[in-house]
Amino acid sequence: MPKRRYCQYTLEDTQRAIQHQQRQLGVRILPGSASSNGRRIRIYSEKHRRELWVVILARSSDWYTYSLNTYNSGMEAAVVGTHDSCLSVPVLAMDSLEWYEPYKTRFEQSLPPAKDFHLPDKPDKFDRLRRGHYGHCVFIGALIVGRKEAVERLMKLPERTRFDLEAEVKRLRHRRPGRPLKLWDSEEKGEA
């Protein structure tokens, strides 16, 4: 995938960043845990005080692009270049070097709609952000996991916009056609 303006990380950049910044992040990659394609590793997190199976992604919205929300992938966390969504697992964002708890976004304070929410007269801070690709991904992720604030904001949008967003959420809640993202080798899945 081409690099987005807001995300200068590719999968390879994220892999390199986690390897080089382990000490700064308070994580340790366990030797011999990487999958053959490099998308899955096992780390020890000092913050969580346990070992975690993590998937490496360029953006957290790739969790939905690859339909990891639709099947039991065995992933307990995600290491991403940029946290641009809302996931049901902890997320380690490499651009901010910060852990985000499950169901949390980068914009917690601005997700609920403002009391004087009127479009297009006075768009609030998150609504201006929502109209770009980055904010759109955050909003869609919050809707997929069922955040109450996101649903309230969705209900205040114009009907046509609401229908388009609901259709996108419905599509992303179902597994995409084709093979799922290969995270486990066939002999490893039996062991884990």
mmCIF file of C-alpha atoms in Angstrom:
data_model
loop_
_atom_site.group_PDB
_atom_site.id
_atom_site.type_symbol
_atom_site.label_atom_id
_atom_site.label_comp_id
_atom_site.label_asym_id
_atom_site.label_seq_id
_atom_site.Cartn_x
_atom_site.Cartn_y
_atom_site.Cartn_z
ATOM 1 C CA MET A 1 0.000 0.000 0.000
ATOM 2 C CA PRO A 2 1.238 3.517 -0.679
ATOM 3 C CA LYS A 3 2.207 5.690 2.278
ATOM 4 C CA ARG A 4 -0.493 8.060 3.465
ATOM 5 C CA ARG A 5 0.290 11.649 4.288
ATOM 6 C CA TYR A 6 -0.459 11.101 7.976
ATOM 7 C CA CYS A 7 1.351 7.762 8.221
ATOM 8 C CA GLN A 8 4.970 7.608 7.181
ATOM 9 C CA TYR A 9 5.250 3.988 8.368
ATOM 10 C CA THR A 10 5.108 0.898 6.182
ATOM 11 C CA LEU A 11 5.040 -2.629 7.568
ATOM 12 C CA GLU A 12 8.821 -2.814 7.208
ATOM 13 C CA ASP A 13 9.306 0.551 8.946
ATOM 14 C CA THR A 14 7.176 -0.637 11.862
ATOM 15 C CA GLN A 15 9.154 -3.904 12.092
ATOM 16 C CA ARG A 16 12.446 -1.989 12.187
ATOM 17 C CA ALA A 17 11.129 0.526 14.721
ATOM 18 C CA ILE A 18 10.004 -2.126 17.209
ATOM 19 C CA GLN A 19 13.372 -3.899 16.918
ATOM 20 C CA HIS A 20 15.412 -0.734 17.468
ATOM 21 C CA GLN A 21 13.285 0.868 20.188
ATOM 22 C CA GLN A 22 12.579 -2.080 22.484
ATOM 23 C CA ARG A 23 14.269 -0.575 25.543
ATOM 24 C CA GLN A 24 12.631 2.830 25.083
ATOM 25 C CA LEU A 25 9.198 1.175 24.719
ATOM 26 C CA GLY A 26 9.569 -1.188 27.666
ATOM 27 C CA VAL A 27 9.138 -4.308 25.542
ATOM 28 C CA ARG A 28 11.370 -7.218 24.653
ATOM 29 C CA ILE A 29 10.974 -9.329 21.514
ATOM 30 C CA LEU A 30 11.307 -12.982 22.469
ATOM 31 C CA PRO A 31 13.897 -14.843 20.362
ATOM 32 C CA GLY A 32 12.572 -17.233 17.730
ATOM 33 C CA SER A 33 8.993 -15.966 17.993
ATOM 34 C CA ALA A 34 8.724 -14.197 14.633
ATOM 35 C CA SER A 35 6.527 -15.774 11.975
ATOM 36 C CA SER A 36 7.906 -16.550 8.531
ATOM 37 C CA ASN A 37 6.279 -13.437 7.033
ATOM 38 C CA GLY A 38 7.313 -11.194 9.959
ATOM 39 C CA ARG A 39 3.787 -10.032 10.777
ATOM 40 C CA ARG A 40 3.547 -11.836 14.123
ATOM 41 C CA ILE A 41 5.947 -11.757 17.065
ATOM 42 C CA ARG A 42 5.842 -12.543 20.764
ATOM 43 C CA ILE A 43 6.925 -9.769 23.115
ATOM 44 C CA TYR A 44 7.245 -9.275 26.838
ATOM 45 C CA SER A 45 5.599 -6.001 27.867
ATOM 46 C CA GLU A 46 6.752 -4.351 31.083
ATOM 47 C CA LYS A 47 3.544 -2.295 31.178
ATOM 48 C CA HIS A 48 1.310 -5.372 30.999
ATOM 49 C CA ARG A 49 3.815 -7.571 32.931
ATOM 50 C CA ARG A 50 3.289 -10.531 30.632
ATOM 51 C CA GLU A 51 4.070 -12.013 27.246
ATOM 52 C CA LEU A 52 1.801 -11.081 24.343
ATOM 53 C CA TRP A 53 1.346 -12.339 20.790
ATOM 54 C CA VAL A 54 1.267 -9.212 18.634
ATOM 55 C CA VAL A 55 0.559 -8.511 15.005
ATOM 56 C CA ILE A 56 2.638 -5.844 13.240
ATOM 57 C CA LEU A 57 0.694 -3.420 11.031
ATOM 58 C CA ALA A 58 1.481 -0.133 9.300
ATOM 59 C CA ARG A 59 -1.762 1.424 10.621
ATOM 60 C CA SER A 60 -4.217 0.186 13.215
ATOM 61 C CA SER A 61 -7.025 0.545 10.649
ATOM 62 C CA ASP A 62 -5.340 -2.355 8.803
ATOM 63 C CA TRP A 63 -6.809 -4.563 11.584
ATOM 64 C CA TYR A 64 -10.161 -4.125 9.801
ATOM 65 C CA THR A 65 -8.695 -4.077 6.292
ATOM 66 C CA TYR A 66 -7.276 -7.582 6.901
ATOM 67 C CA SER A 67 -10.460 -8.684 8.757
ATOM 68 C CA LEU A 68 -8.587 -9.568 11.960
ATOM 69 C CA ASN A 69 -11.752 -8.593 13.839
ATOM 70 C CA THR A 70 -13.792 -11.339 12.163
ATOM 71 C CA TYR A 71 -11.939 -14.483 13.211
ATOM 72 C CA ASN A 72 -9.934 -15.714 16.177
ATOM 73 C CA SER A 73 -6.452 -14.713 15.062
ATOM 74 C CA GLY A 74 -4.899 -15.358 18.482
ATOM 75 C CA MET A 75 -3.453 -11.848 18.594
ATOM 76 C CA GLU A 76 -3.439 -10.241 22.024
ATOM 77 C CA ALA A 77 -2.119 -6.822 20.918
ATOM 78 C CA ALA A 78 -1.072 -4.834 17.857
ATOM 79 C CA VAL A 79 2.157 -2.954 17.109
ATOM 80 C CA VAL A 80 1.360 -0.245 14.571
ATOM 81 C CA GLY A 81 3.169 2.594 12.861
ATOM 82 C CA THR A 82 0.213 4.949 13.450
ATOM 83 C CA HIS A 83 -2.827 4.418 15.679
ATOM 84 C CA ASP A 84 -5.642 5.605 13.436
ATOM 85 C CA SER A 85 -8.539 3.458 14.614
ATOM 86 C CA CYS A 86 -10.162 1.898 17.662
ATOM 87 C CA LEU A 87 -9.319 -1.764 18.395
ATOM 88 C CA SER A 88 -10.483 -4.334 20.922
ATOM 89 C CA VAL A 89 -6.861 -5.148 21.845
ATOM 90 C CA PRO A 90 -4.033 -3.000 23.284
ATOM 91 C CA VAL A 91 -2.148 -1.020 20.632
ATOM 92 C CA LEU A 92 1.498 0.086 20.693
ATOM 93 C CA ALA A 93 1.877 3.058 18.317
ATOM 94 C CA MET A 94 5.416 3.587 17.043
ATOM 95 C CA ASP A 95 4.922 7.217 15.961
ATOM 96 C CA SER A 96 3.962 8.320 19.490
ATOM 97 C CA LEU A 97 5.841 5.512 21.339
ATOM 98 C CA GLU A 98 2.743 4.997 23.454
ATOM 99 C CA TRP A 99 0.457 2.111 24.497
ATOM 100 C CA TYR A 100 -3.289 2.626 23.950
ATOM 101 C CA GLU A 101 -5.733 0.524 25.947
ATOM 102 C CA PRO A 102 -8.430 -1.533 24.193
ATOM 103 C CA TYR A 103 -11.317 0.533 22.784
ATOM 104 C CA LYS A 104 -9.325 3.785 23.111
ATOM 105 C CA THR A 105 -8.548 6.228 20.329
ATOM 106 C CA ARG A 106 -6.032 9.008 20.118
ATOM 107 C CA PHE A 107 -8.856 11.552 20.404
ATOM 108 C CA GLU A 108 -10.771 10.520 23.525
ATOM 109 C CA GLN A 109 -11.848 14.036 24.511
ATOM 110 C CA SER A 110 -13.178 15.027 21.085
ATOM 111 C CA LEU A 111 -15.073 11.836 20.171
ATOM 112 C CA PRO A 112 -18.395 12.760 21.873
ATOM 113 C CA PRO A 113 -20.412 15.242 19.785
ATOM 114 C CA ALA A 114 -20.521 18.837 20.983
ATOM 115 C CA LYS A 115 -23.784 20.140 22.450
ATOM 116 C CA ASP A 116 -24.126 22.681 19.637
ATOM 117 C CA PHE A 117 -23.364 20.100 16.936
ATOM 118 C CA HIS A 118 -24.658 21.497 13.629
ATOM 119 C CA LEU A 119 -23.388 20.604 10.184
ATOM 120 C CA PRO A 120 -22.068 22.308 8.107
ATOM 121 C CA ASP A 121 -22.565 25.548 10.096
ATOM 122 C CA LYS A 122 -20.234 24.923 13.038
ATOM 123 C CA PRO A 123 -18.246 21.712 12.689
ATOM 124 C CA ASP A 124 -16.548 20.823 15.976
ATOM 125 C CA LYS A 125 -12.917 19.730 16.223
ATOM 126 C CA PHE A 126 -13.514 16.006 15.634
ATOM 127 C CA ASP A 127 -15.992 16.592 12.824
ATOM 128 C CA ARG A 128 -13.376 18.597 10.929
ATOM 129 C CA LEU A 129 -10.930 15.746 11.547
ATOM 130 C CA ARG A 130 -13.534 13.113 10.605
ATOM 131 C CA ARG A 131 -13.813 14.549 7.118
ATOM 132 C CA GLY A 132 -10.194 13.549 6.372
ATOM 133 C CA HIS A 133 -8.924 9.992 5.894
ATOM 134 C CA TYR A 134 -7.260 9.803 9.310
ATOM 135 C CA GLY A 135 -10.311 10.934 11.272
ATOM 136 C CA HIS A 136 -12.565 8.781 9.113
ATOM 137 C CA CYS A 137 -10.573 5.669 10.085
ATOM 138 C CA VAL A 138 -10.785 6.612 13.786
ATOM 139 C CA PHE A 139 -14.543 7.131 13.499
ATOM 140 C CA ILE A 140 -15.156 3.870 11.607
ATOM 141 C CA GLY A 141 -13.083 1.909 14.138
ATOM 142 C CA ALA A 142 -15.050 3.419 17.024
ATOM 143 C CA LEU A 143 -18.308 2.479 15.287
ATOM 144 C CA ILE A 144 -17.160 -1.097 14.624
ATOM 145 C CA VAL A 145 -16.353 -1.722 18.290
ATOM 146 C CA GLY A 146 -19.611 -0.004 19.317
ATOM 147 C CA ARG A 147 -18.365 3.075 21.174
ATOM 148 C CA LYS A 148 -21.419 4.906 22.530
ATOM 149 C CA GLU A 149 -19.976 8.351 21.735
ATOM 150 C CA ALA A 150 -19.343 7.387 18.108
ATOM 151 C CA VAL A 151 -22.900 6.082 17.698
ATOM 152 C CA GLU A 152 -24.270 9.341 19.183
ATOM 153 C CA ARG A 153 -22.177 11.337 16.709
ATOM 154 C CA LEU A 154 -23.314 9.091 13.827
ATOM 155 C CA MET A 155 -26.984 9.694 14.683
ATOM 156 C CA LYS A 156 -26.462 13.474 14.419
ATOM 157 C CA LEU A 157 -25.006 13.297 10.901
ATOM 158 C CA PRO A 158 -27.089 13.874 7.742
ATOM 159 C CA GLU A 159 -29.026 10.817 6.594
ATOM 160 C CA ARG A 160 -27.006 10.163 3.431
ATOM 161 C CA THR A 161 -23.677 10.381 5.297
ATOM 162 C CA ARG A 162 -25.025 8.134 8.053
ATOM 163 C CA PHE A 163 -26.170 5.485 5.552
ATOM 164 C CA ASP A 164 -22.771 5.485 3.815
ATOM 165 C CA LEU A 165 -20.915 5.090 7.130
ATOM 166 C CA GLU A 166 -23.276 2.335 8.310
ATOM 167 C CA ALA A 167 -22.707 0.439 5.044
ATOM 168 C CA GLU A 168 -18.928 0.686 5.460
ATOM 169 C CA VAL A 169 -19.128 -0.534 9.068
ATOM 170 C CA LYS A 170 -21.342 -3.452 8.014
ATOM 171 C CA ARG A 171 -18.860 -4.418 5.280
ATOM 172 C CA LEU A 172 -15.868 -4.285 7.655
ATOM 173 C CA ARG A 173 -17.631 -6.358 10.321
ATOM 174 C CA HIS A 174 -17.718 -9.314 7.923
ATOM 175 C CA ARG A 175 -14.730 -11.271 6.686
ATOM 176 C CA ARG A 176 -13.467 -10.154 3.315
ATOM 177 C CA PRO A 177 -13.339 -12.718 0.496
ATOM 178 C CA GLY A 178 -10.169 -14.737 0.034
ATOM 179 C CA ARG A 179 -7.656 -16.226 2.395
ATOM 180 C CA PRO A 180 -7.182 -14.608 5.787
ATOM 181 C CA LEU A 181 -3.907 -12.914 6.636
ATOM 182 C CA LYS A 182 -1.413 -15.679 7.431
ATOM 183 C CA LEU A 183 -0.165 -15.110 10.952
ATOM 184 C CA TRP A 184 0.603 -18.679 12.010
ATOM 185 C CA ASP A 185 2.525 -21.416 10.235
ATOM 186 C CA SER A 186 0.459 -24.622 10.104
ATOM 187 C CA GLU A 187 2.692 -26.507 12.596
ATOM 188 C CA GLU A 188 2.867 -23.502 14.974
ATOM 189 C CA LYS A 189 -0.904 -23.149 15.319
ATOM 190 C CA GLY A 190 -1.120 -26.568 16.959
ATOM 191 C CA GLU A 191 1.525 -25.608 19.528
ATOM 192 C CA ALA A 192 0.094 -22.206 20.514
#
